[in-house]
DNA sequence: GTCTATAGCCAGATAGAC
DNA sequence: GTCTATCTGGCTATAGAC
């Protein structure tokens, strides 16, 4: 760990605060409806200053996505270190974590259709590396779970991987929460189990 | 069935063509990225003329959603008329139909986050009535399938209903199709079965 | 490095001729 | 009812003072 100068540390702190604001706003309104003015207001700095840190709105969103993947990777590595869990249980833990994050309003939502943002993400080395690393961990668990008979071996691992990823942006938890009839824990249980049971061998 | 004047008929035909364009563009780019200019160009009329038929961009999208629900209701009533199918099989048919529609690029995508569009939809009597009618049919089948032991009776019917609805906007089919490694039929089979098996009693 | 003020642009909506 | 041409507002991004 390299010792940073005071100047660099304050820069880091400020940028982390900005990205946290972006994350919150992305979770709340999504990329298209989030305005840079709002980000600046939420972060408590002027818009021009914001543009000194990040060159574009797309870069802001990309930074939030990188932050999300970093958090995801941290959880994945924590699960990988567990000696008492099966591959299927590790996958289940990741799904449940993502659902909790979403219910807590901390899951940034970026439309896969927006091409300028897509371009920015696909051009980001850090983003792609993190995505690859997370995918490889999950992919390994999927193959193991199939070998163990917990996941249907007939399903291509790709299908399982995308299905797991897709729970992160599933609209069902938000709708159930909006209904107000259930607790967050119930929602996580039901959505996670319907997702995971659908992958099991029959 | 009331006989329409020639004038009214041509109006209907034109508006139906407009809504078909909107449907295609919504499926392709989503609400935010769809521009009214594109709709006008695709429908082959000037933008000002478009605004004679529909008062706003939101109204255009709402019309497309009504059209979708009308198509859905037609399929649901067709399934309701089948005497050879269980409630679970009817539900499965609806899910598979929605997935096929999505893969065919005919499933309009509207963000649930966009508040102006949400307001327009919640203010549309026709939309709400259709949504209610479809939901009641599906809800009835869900309860029947639970009584028959095909769907886990522990799951609130609401959870099952939303889970079924959510498959219509699931990103997984599009990603699998983009990968290019699978046929549409395979994708429909896998996504539908992982969804429906997840609802089964264990 | 942060601010105020503004440029530039684009998309939704409208005016007015025909 | 349809068109061309235009208005309007809001958004991203930047200039320039301090």
CSV table of N, CA and C in Angstrom, one decimal, chain A residues 47-176:
chain,number,residue,atom,x,y,z
A,47,UNK,N,-21.1,22.4,-10.3
A,47,UNK,CA,-21.0,21.5,-11.4
A,47,UNK,C,-19.7,21.5,-12.2
A,48,UNK,N,-19.1,22.7,-12.3
A,48,UNK,CA,-17.9,22.9,-13.0
A,48,UNK,C,-16.8,22.1,-12.2
A,49,UNK,N,-16.9,22.1,-10.9
A,49,UNK,CA,-15.9,21.4,-10.1
A,49,UNK,C,-16.0,19.9,-10.3
A,50,UNK,N,-17.2,19.5,-10.5
A,50,UNK,CA,-17.5,18.1,-10.7
A,50,UNK,C,-16.8,17.6,-12.0
A,51,UNK,N,-16.9,18.5,-13.0
A,51,UNK,CA,-16.3,18.1,-14.3
A,51,UNK,C,-14.7,18.2,-14.2
A,52,UNK,N,-14.2,18.7,-13.2
A,52,UNK,CA,-12.7,18.6,-13.0
A,52,UNK,C,-12.3,17.2,-12.6
A,53,UNK,N,-13.3,16.5,-11.9
A,53,UNK,CA,-13.0,15.2,-11.4
A,53,UNK,C,-13.4,14.1,-12.4
A,54,UNK,N,-14.5,14.3,-13.1
A,54,UNK,CA,-15.0,13.3,-14.1
A,54,UNK,C,-15.3,14.0,-15.4
A,55,UNK,N,-14.8,13.5,-16.5
A,55,UNK,CA,-15.0,14.2,-17.7
A,55,UNK,C,-16.4,14.2,-18.3
A,56,UNK,N,-17.2,13.4,-17.9
A,56,UNK,CA,-18.6,13.3,-18.5
A,56,UNK,C,-19.6,12.6,-17.6
A,57,UNK,N,-20.8,12.8,-17.9
A,57,UNK,CA,-21.9,12.1,-17.2
A,57,UNK,C,-21.7,10.5,-17.2
A,58,UNK,N,-21.3,10.1,-18.4
A,58,UNK,CA,-21.0,8.6,-18.6
A,58,UNK,C,-19.9,8.2,-17.6
A,59,UNK,N,-18.9,9.0,-17.5
A,59,UNK,CA,-17.8,8.6,-16.7
A,59,UNK,C,-18.2,8.5,-15.2
A,60,UNK,N,-19.1,9.4,-14.8
A,60,UNK,CA,-19.7,9.3,-13.5
A,60,UNK,C,-20.4,8.0,-13.2
A,61,UNK,N,-21.2,7.6,-14.2
A,61,UNK,CA,-22.0,6.4,-14.0
A,61,UNK,C,-21.0,5.2,-14.1
A,62,UNK,N,-20.0,5.3,-14.9
A,62,UNK,CA,-19.1,4.2,-15.0
A,62,UNK,C,-18.3,4.0,-13.7
A,63,UNK,N,-18.0,5.1,-13.0
A,63,UNK,CA,-17.3,5.0,-11.7
A,63,UNK,C,-18.2,4.4,-10.7
A,64,UNK,N,-19.5,4.6,-10.8
A,64,UNK,CA,-20.4,4.0,-9.8
A,64,UNK,C,-20.5,2.5,-10.1
A,65,UNK,N,-20.5,2.1,-11.4
A,65,UNK,CA,-20.5,0.7,-11.7
A,65,UNK,C,-19.3,0.0,-11.3
A,66,UNK,N,-18.1,0.7,-11.4
A,66,UNK,CA,-16.9,0.1,-10.9
A,66,UNK,C,-16.9,-0.1,-9.4
A,67,UNK,N,-17.5,0.9,-8.7
A,67,UNK,CA,-17.6,0.8,-7.3
A,67,UNK,C,-18.5,-0.4,-6.9
A,68,UNK,N,-19.6,-0.6,-7.7
A,68,UNK,CA,-20.5,-1.7,-7.4
A,68,UNK,C,-19.7,-3.0,-7.6
A,69,UNK,N,-19.0,-3.1,-8.7
A,69,UNK,CA,-18.3,-4.4,-8.9
A,69,UNK,C,-17.2,-4.6,-7.9
A,70,UNK,N,-16.6,-3.6,-7.4
A,70,UNK,CA,-15.6,-3.8,-6.3
A,70,UNK,C,-16.2,-4.3,-5.1
A,71,UNK,N,-17.4,-3.8,-4.8
A,71,UNK,CA,-18.1,-4.3,-3.6
A,71,UNK,C,-18.5,-5.8,-3.8
A,72,UNK,N,-19.0,-6.0,-5.1
A,72,UNK,CA,-19.4,-7.4,-5.4
A,72,UNK,C,-18.2,-8.4,-5.3
A,73,UNK,N,-17.1,-7.9,-5.8
A,73,UNK,CA,-15.9,-8.8,-5.8
A,73,UNK,C,-15.5,-9.1,-4.3
A,74,UNK,N,-15.6,-8.0,-3.5
A,74,UNK,CA,-15.2,-8.2,-2.1
A,74,UNK,C,-16.1,-9.3,-1.5
A,75,UNK,N,-17.4,-9.2,-1.8
A,75,UNK,CA,-18.3,-10.3,-1.2
A,75,UNK,C,-18.0,-11.6,-1.8
A,76,UNK,N,-17.7,-11.7,-3.1
A,76,UNK,CA,-17.4,-12.9,-3.7
A,76,UNK,C,-16.1,-13.6,-3.1
A,77,UNK,N,-15.1,-12.8,-2.9
A,77,UNK,CA,-13.9,-13.3,-2.3
A,77,UNK,C,-14.1,-13.8,-0.9
A,78,UNK,N,-15.0,-13.1,-0.2
A,78,UNK,CA,-15.3,-13.5,1.2
A,78,UNK,C,-16.0,-14.8,1.1
A,79,UNK,N,-17.0,-15.0,0.2
A,79,UNK,CA,-17.7,-16.3,0.1
A,79,UNK,C,-16.7,-17.4,-0.4
A,80,UNK,N,-15.7,-17.0,-1.2
A,80,UNK,CA,-14.8,-18.0,-1.7
A,80,UNK,C,-13.9,-18.5,-0.5
A,81,UNK,N,-13.7,-17.7,0.5
A,81,UNK,CA,-12.9,-18.1,1.6
A,81,UNK,C,-13.6,-19.0,2.6
A,82,UNK,N,-15.0,-19.1,2.5
A,82,UNK,CA,-15.7,-19.9,3.4
A,82,UNK,C,-15.4,-21.4,3.1
A,83,UNK,N,-15.1,-22.1,4.2
A,83,UNK,CA,-14.8,-23.6,3.9
A,83,UNK,C,-16.0,-24.4,4.2
A,84,UNK,N,-17.1,-23.8,4.8
A,84,UNK,CA,-18.2,-24.6,5.2
A,84,UNK,C,-19.4,-24.6,4.2
A,85,UNK,N,-19.2,-24.0,3.0
A,85,UNK,CA,-20.3,-23.8,2.1
A,85,UNK,C,-20.1,-24.5,0.8
A,86,UNK,N,-21.2,-25.0,0.2
A,86,UNK,CA,-21.1,-25.6,-1.1
A,86,UNK,C,-21.1,-24.5,-2.1
A,87,UNK,N,-20.8,-24.8,-3.4
A,87,UNK,CA,-20.8,-23.8,-4.4
A,87,UNK,C,-22.2,-23.2,-4.6
A,88,UNK,N,-23.2,-24.0,-4.5
A,88,UNK,CA,-24.5,-23.5,-4.6
A,88,UNK,C,-24.9,-22.5,-3.5
A,89,UNK,N,-24.4,-22.8,-2.3
A,89,UNK,CA,-24.7,-21.9,-1.2
A,89,UNK,C,-24.0,-20.6,-1.4
A,90,UNK,N,-22.8,-20.6,-1.9
A,90,UNK,CA,-22.0,-19.4,-2.2
A,90,UNK,C,-22.8,-18.6,-3.2
A,91,UNK,N,-23.3,-19.2,-4.3
A,91,UNK,CA,-24.1,-18.5,-5.3
A,91,UNK,C,-25.3,-17.9,-4.6
A,92,UNK,N,-26.0,-18.7,-3.8
A,92,UNK,CA,-27.2,-18.2,-3.1
A,92,UNK,C,-26.9,-17.0,-2.3
A,93,UNK,N,-25.7,-17.0,-1.6
A,93,UNK,CA,-25.4,-15.8,-0.8
A,93,UNK,C,-25.2,-14.6,-1.6
A,94,UNK,N,-24.6,-14.7,-2.8
A,94,UNK,CA,-24.4,-13.6,-3.7
A,94,UNK,C,-25.7,-13.0,-4.1
A,95,UNK,N,-26.6,-13.9,-4.5
A,95,UNK,CA,-28.0,-13.5,-5.0
A,95,UNK,C,-28.7,-12.7,-3.9
A,96,UNK,N,-28.7,-13.3,-2.7
A,96,UNK,CA,-29.4,-12.6,-1.6
A,96,UNK,C,-28.7,-11.3,-1.3
A,97,UNK,N,-27.4,-11.2,-1.3
A,97,UNK,CA,-26.8,-9.9,-1.1
A,97,UNK,C,-27.2,-8.9,-2.1
A,98,UNK,N,-27.3,-9.3,-3.4
A,98,UNK,CA,-27.7,-8.3,-4.4
A,98,UNK,C,-29.1,-7.8,-4.2
A,99,UNK,N,-30.0,-8.7,-3.8
A,99,UNK,CA,-31.4,-8.4,-3.5
A,99,UNK,C,-31.5,-7.4,-2.4
A,100,UNK,N,-30.7,-7.6,-1.3
A,100,UNK,CA,-30.7,-6.7,-0.2
A,100,UNK,C,-30.2,-5.4,-0.6
A,101,UNK,N,-29.2,-5.3,-1.4
A,101,UNK,CA,-28.6,-4.1,-1.9
A,101,UNK,C,-29.7,-3.3,-2.6
A,102,UNK,N,-30.4,-4.0,-3.5
A,102,UNK,CA,-31.4,-3.3,-4.3
A,102,UNK,C,-32.6,-2.8,-3.4
A,103,UNK,N,-33.0,-3.6,-2.4
A,103,UNK,CA,-34.0,-3.1,-1.5
A,103,UNK,C,-33.6,-2.0,-0.6
A,104,UNK,N,-32.3,-1.9,-0.4
A,104,UNK,CA,-31.8,-0.8,0.4
A,104,UNK,C,-31.6,0.5,-0.4
A,105,UNK,N,-31.9,0.4,-1.7
A,105,UNK,CA,-31.8,1.6,-2.6
A,105,UNK,C,-30.3,1.9,-2.9
A,106,UNK,N,-29.5,0.9,-3.0
A,106,UNK,CA,-28.1,1.1,-3.3
A,106,UNK,C,-27.6,0.4,-4.5
A,107,UNK,N,-28.6,-0.1,-5.3
A,107,UNK,CA,-28.2,-0.8,-6.5
A,107,UNK,C,-28.3,0.2,-7.7
A,108,UNK,N,-27.2,0.7,-8.3
A,108,UNK,CA,-27.3,1.6,-9.4
A,108,UNK,C,-27.9,1.0,-10.6
A,109,UNK,N,-28.8,1.7,-11.3
A,109,UNK,CA,-29.5,1.1,-12.4
A,109,UNK,C,-29.0,1.8,-13.7
A,110,UNK,N,-28.4,1.1,-14.6
A,110,UNK,CA,-28.0,1.7,-15.8
A,110,UNK,C,-28.6,0.9,-17.0
A,111,UNK,N,-29.3,1.6,-17.9
A,111,UNK,CA,-29.9,0.9,-19.0
A,111,UNK,C,-28.9,0.3,-19.9
A,112,UNK,N,-29.1,-1.0,-20.3
A,112,UNK,CA,-28.2,-1.6,-21.2
A,112,UNK,C,-28.4,-1.1,-22.6
A,113,UNK,N,-29.5,-0.4,-22.8
A,113,UNK,CA,-29.8,0.1,-24.2
A,113,UNK,C,-29.0,1.4,-24.5
A,114,UNK,N,-28.8,2.2,-23.5
A,114,UNK,CA,-28.1,3.5,-23.8
A,114,UNK,C,-26.7,3.3,-24.4
A,115,UNK,N,-26.5,3.7,-25.6
A,115,UNK,CA,-25.3,3.3,-26.3
A,115,UNK,C,-24.1,4.1,-25.8
A,116,UNK,N,-24.3,5.4,-25.5
A,116,UNK,CA,-23.1,6.2,-25.1
A,116,UNK,C,-22.5,5.6,-23.8
A,117,UNK,N,-23.4,5.2,-22.9
A,117,UNK,CA,-22.9,4.6,-21.6
A,117,UNK,C,-22.3,3.3,-21.9
A,118,UNK,N,-23.0,2.5,-22.7
A,118,UNK,CA,-22.4,1.2,-23.1
A,118,UNK,C,-21.0,1.3,-23.6
A,119,UNK,N,-20.8,2.2,-24.5
A,119,UNK,CA,-19.5,2.5,-25.1
A,119,UNK,C,-18.5,2.8,-24.0
A,120,UNK,N,-18.9,3.7,-23.1
A,120,UNK,CA,-18.0,4.1,-22.1
A,120,UNK,C,-17.6,2.9,-21.2
A,121,UNK,N,-18.6,2.1,-20.9
A,121,UNK,CA,-18.3,0.9,-20.0
A,121,UNK,C,-17.4,-0.1,-20.7
A,122,UNK,N,-17.7,-0.3,-22.0
A,122,UNK,CA,-16.9,-1.3,-22.7
A,122,UNK,C,-15.5,-0.8,-23.0
A,123,UNK,N,-15.3,0.5,-22.9
A,123,UNK,CA,-13.9,1.1,-23.1
A,123,UNK,C,-13.2,1.1,-21.8
A,124,UNK,N,-13.8,0.9,-20.7
A,124,UNK,CA,-13.2,1.0,-19.4
A,124,UNK,C,-12.5,-0.4,-19.0
A,125,UNK,N,-11.2,-0.3,-19.0
A,125,UNK,CA,-10.4,-1.5,-18.6
A,125,UNK,C,-10.7,-2.0,-17.2
A,126,UNK,N,-10.8,-1.1,-16.3
A,126,UNK,CA,-11.0,-1.5,-14.9
A,126,UNK,C,-12.4,-2.2,-14.8
A,127,UNK,N,-13.4,-1.6,-15.4
A,127,UNK,CA,-14.7,-2.2,-15.4
A,127,UNK,C,-14.7,-3.6,-15.9
A,128,UNK,N,-14.1,-3.7,-17.1
A,128,UNK,CA,-14.1,-5.0,-17.8
A,128,UNK,C,-13.4,-6.1,-17.0
A,129,UNK,N,-12.2,-5.7,-16.4
A,129,UNK,CA,-11.4,-6.6,-15.6
A,129,UNK,C,-12.2,-7.1,-14.4
A,130,UNK,N,-12.9,-6.1,-13.7
A,130,UNK,CA,-13.6,-6.5,-12.5
A,130,UNK,C,-14.8,-7.4,-12.9
A,131,UNK,N,-15.5,-7.1,-14.0
A,131,UNK,CA,-16.6,-7.9,-14.5
A,131,UNK,C,-16.1,-9.3,-14.8
A,132,UNK,N,-15.0,-9.4,-15.4
A,132,UNK,CA,-14.4,-10.7,-15.8
A,132,UNK,C,-14.1,-11.5,-14.5
A,133,UNK,N,-13.5,-10.8,-13.6
A,133,UNK,CA,-13.1,-11.6,-12.3
A,133,UNK,C,-14.3,-12.1,-11.6
A,134,UNK,N,-15.3,-11.2,-11.4
A,134,UNK,CA,-16.5,-11.7,-10.8
A,134,UNK,C,-17.1,-12.8,-11.5
A,135,UNK,N,-17.2,-12.7,-12.9
A,135,UNK,CA,-17.8,-13.7,-13.7
A,135,UNK,C,-17.1,-15.1,-13.5
A,136,UNK,N,-15.8,-15.0,-13.5
A,136,UNK,CA,-15.0,-16.2,-13.4
A,136,UNK,C,-15.3,-17.0,-12.1
A,137,UNK,N,-15.3,-16.2,-11.0
A,137,UNK,CA,-15.7,-16.8,-9.7
A,137,UNK,C,-17.0,-17.5,-9.8
A,138,UNK,N,-18.0,-16.7,-10.2
A,138,UNK,CA,-19.4,-17.3,-10.3
A,138,UNK,C,-19.5,-18.5,-11.2
A,139,UNK,N,-18.8,-18.3,-12.4
A,139,UNK,CA,-18.8,-19.4,-13.3
A,139,UNK,C,-18.3,-20.7,-12.8
A,140,UNK,N,-17.2,-20.6,-12.0
A,140,UNK,CA,-16.6,-21.7,-11.4
A,140,UNK,C,-17.6,-22.4,-10.4
A,141,UNK,N,-18.3,-21.6,-9.6
A,141,UNK,CA,-19.2,-22.2,-8.7
A,141,UNK,C,-20.4,-22.8,-9.4
A,142,UNK,N,-20.8,-22.2,-10.5
A,142,UNK,CA,-21.9,-22.8,-11.3
A,142,UNK,C,-21.5,-24.2,-11.8
A,143,UNK,N,-20.4,-24.3,-12.3
A,143,UNK,CA,-19.9,-25.7,-12.8
A,143,UNK,C,-19.8,-26.7,-11.7
A,144,UNK,N,-19.3,-26.2,-10.6
A,144,UNK,CA,-19.2,-27.1,-9.4
A,144,UNK,C,-20.6,-27.5,-8.9
A,145,UNK,N,-21.5,-26.6,-8.9
A,145,UNK,CA,-22.9,-26.9,-8.4
A,145,UNK,C,-23.6,-27.8,-9.4
A,146,UNK,N,-23.2,-27.7,-10.6
A,146,UNK,CA,-23.8,-28.7,-11.6
A,146,UNK,C,-23.3,-30.1,-11.4
A,147,UNK,N,-21.9,-30.1,-11.1
A,147,UNK,CA,-21.3,-31.4,-10.9
A,147,UNK,C,-21.9,-32.0,-9.6
A,148,UNK,N,-22.2,-31.2,-8.6
A,148,UNK,CA,-22.7,-31.7,-7.3
A,148,UNK,C,-24.2,-32.1,-7.4
A,149,UNK,N,-24.8,-31.7,-8.6
A,149,UNK,CA,-26.2,-32.1,-8.7
A,149,UNK,C,-27.1,-31.0,-8.1
A,150,UNK,N,-26.6,-29.9,-7.7
A,150,UNK,CA,-27.5,-28.8,-7.1
A,150,UNK,C,-28.1,-28.0,-8.2
A,151,UNK,N,-27.4,-27.8,-9.4
A,151,UNK,CA,-27.9,-27.1,-10.5
A,151,UNK,C,-28.1,-28.0,-11.7
A,152,UNK,N,-29.2,-27.9,-12.4
A,152,UNK,CA,-29.4,-28.7,-13.6
A,152,UNK,C,-28.2,-28.7,-14.5
A,153,UNK,N,-27.6,-29.9,-14.7
A,153,UNK,CA,-26.4,-29.9,-15.6
A,153,UNK,C,-26.7,-29.7,-17.1
A,154,UNK,N,-28.0,-29.7,-17.4
A,154,UNK,CA,-28.4,-29.5,-18.8
A,154,UNK,C,-28.4,-28.0,-19.2
A,155,UNK,N,-28.4,-27.2,-18.2
A,155,UNK,CA,-28.4,-25.7,-18.4
A,155,UNK,C,-27.0,-25.3,-18.8
A,156,UNK,N,-26.8,-24.5,-19.9
A,156,UNK,CA,-25.5,-24.0,-20.2
A,156,UNK,C,-25.2,-23.0,-19.0
A,157,UNK,N,-23.9,-23.1,-18.5
A,157,UNK,CA,-23.5,-22.2,-17.4
A,157,UNK,C,-23.8,-20.7,-17.7
A,158,UNK,N,-23.7,-20.3,-19.0
A,158,UNK,CA,-24.0,-19.0,-19.4
A,158,UNK,C,-25.4,-18.6,-19.0
A,159,UNK,N,-26.4,-19.5,-19.2
A,159,UNK,CA,-27.7,-19.2,-18.9
A,159,UNK,C,-27.9,-19.0,-17.3
A,160,UNK,N,-27.2,-19.8,-16.6
A,160,UNK,CA,-27.3,-19.7,-15.1
A,160,UNK,C,-26.6,-18.3,-14.7
A,161,UNK,N,-25.5,-18.1,-15.3
A,161,UNK,CA,-24.7,-16.8,-14.9
A,161,UNK,C,-25.6,-15.6,-15.2
A,162,UNK,N,-26.2,-15.5,-16.3
A,162,UNK,CA,-27.0,-14.3,-16.7
A,162,UNK,C,-28.2,-14.3,-15.8
A,163,UNK,N,-28.8,-15.4,-15.5
A,163,UNK,CA,-30.0,-15.5,-14.6
A,163,UNK,C,-29.6,-14.9,-13.2
A,164,UNK,N,-28.5,-15.2,-12.7
A,164,UNK,CA,-28.1,-14.7,-11.4
A,164,UNK,C,-27.8,-13.2,-11.5
A,165,UNK,N,-27.1,-12.8,-12.5
A,165,UNK,CA,-26.8,-11.4,-12.7
A,165,UNK,C,-28.1,-10.6,-12.8
A,166,UNK,N,-29.1,-11.2,-13.5
A,166,UNK,CA,-30.3,-10.4,-13.8
A,166,UNK,C,-31.1,-10.1,-12.5
A,167,UNK,N,-30.9,-10.9,-11.5
A,167,UNK,CA,-31.7,-10.7,-10.2
A,167,UNK,C,-31.3,-9.3,-9.6
A,168,UNK,N,-30.1,-8.8,-10.0
A,168,UNK,CA,-29.6,-7.5,-9.5
A,168,UNK,C,-30.5,-6.4,-10.0
A,169,UNK,N,-31.1,-6.6,-11.1
A,169,UNK,CA,-32.0,-5.5,-11.6
A,169,UNK,C,-33.4,-5.9,-11.8
A,170,UNK,N,-33.8,-7.0,-11.1
A,170,UNK,CA,-35.2,-7.5,-11.2
A,170,UNK,C,-36.2,-6.5,-10.6
A,171,UNK,N,-37.2,-6.2,-11.3
A,171,UNK,CA,-38.2,-5.2,-10.8
A,171,UNK,C,-39.1,-5.8,-9.7
A,172,UNK,N,-39.1,-7.1,-9.5
A,172,UNK,CA,-40.0,-7.7,-8.6
A,172,UNK,C,-39.8,-7.2,-7.1
A,173,UNK,N,-38.6,-7.2,-6.6
A,173,UNK,CA,-38.4,-6.8,-5.2
A,173,UNK,C,-39.0,-5.4,-5.0
A,174,UNK,N,-38.7,-4.4,-5.9
A,174,UNK,CA,-39.2,-3.1,-5.8
A,174,UNK,C,-40.8,-3.0,-5.7
A,175,UNK,N,-41.4,-3.8,-6.6
A,175,UNK,CA,-42.8,-3.8,-6.6
A,175,UNK,C,-43.4,-4.4,-5.4
A,176,UNK,N,-42.8,-5.5,-4.9
A,176,UNK,CA,-43.3,-6.1,-3.6
A,176,UNK,C,-43.1,-5.1,-2.5
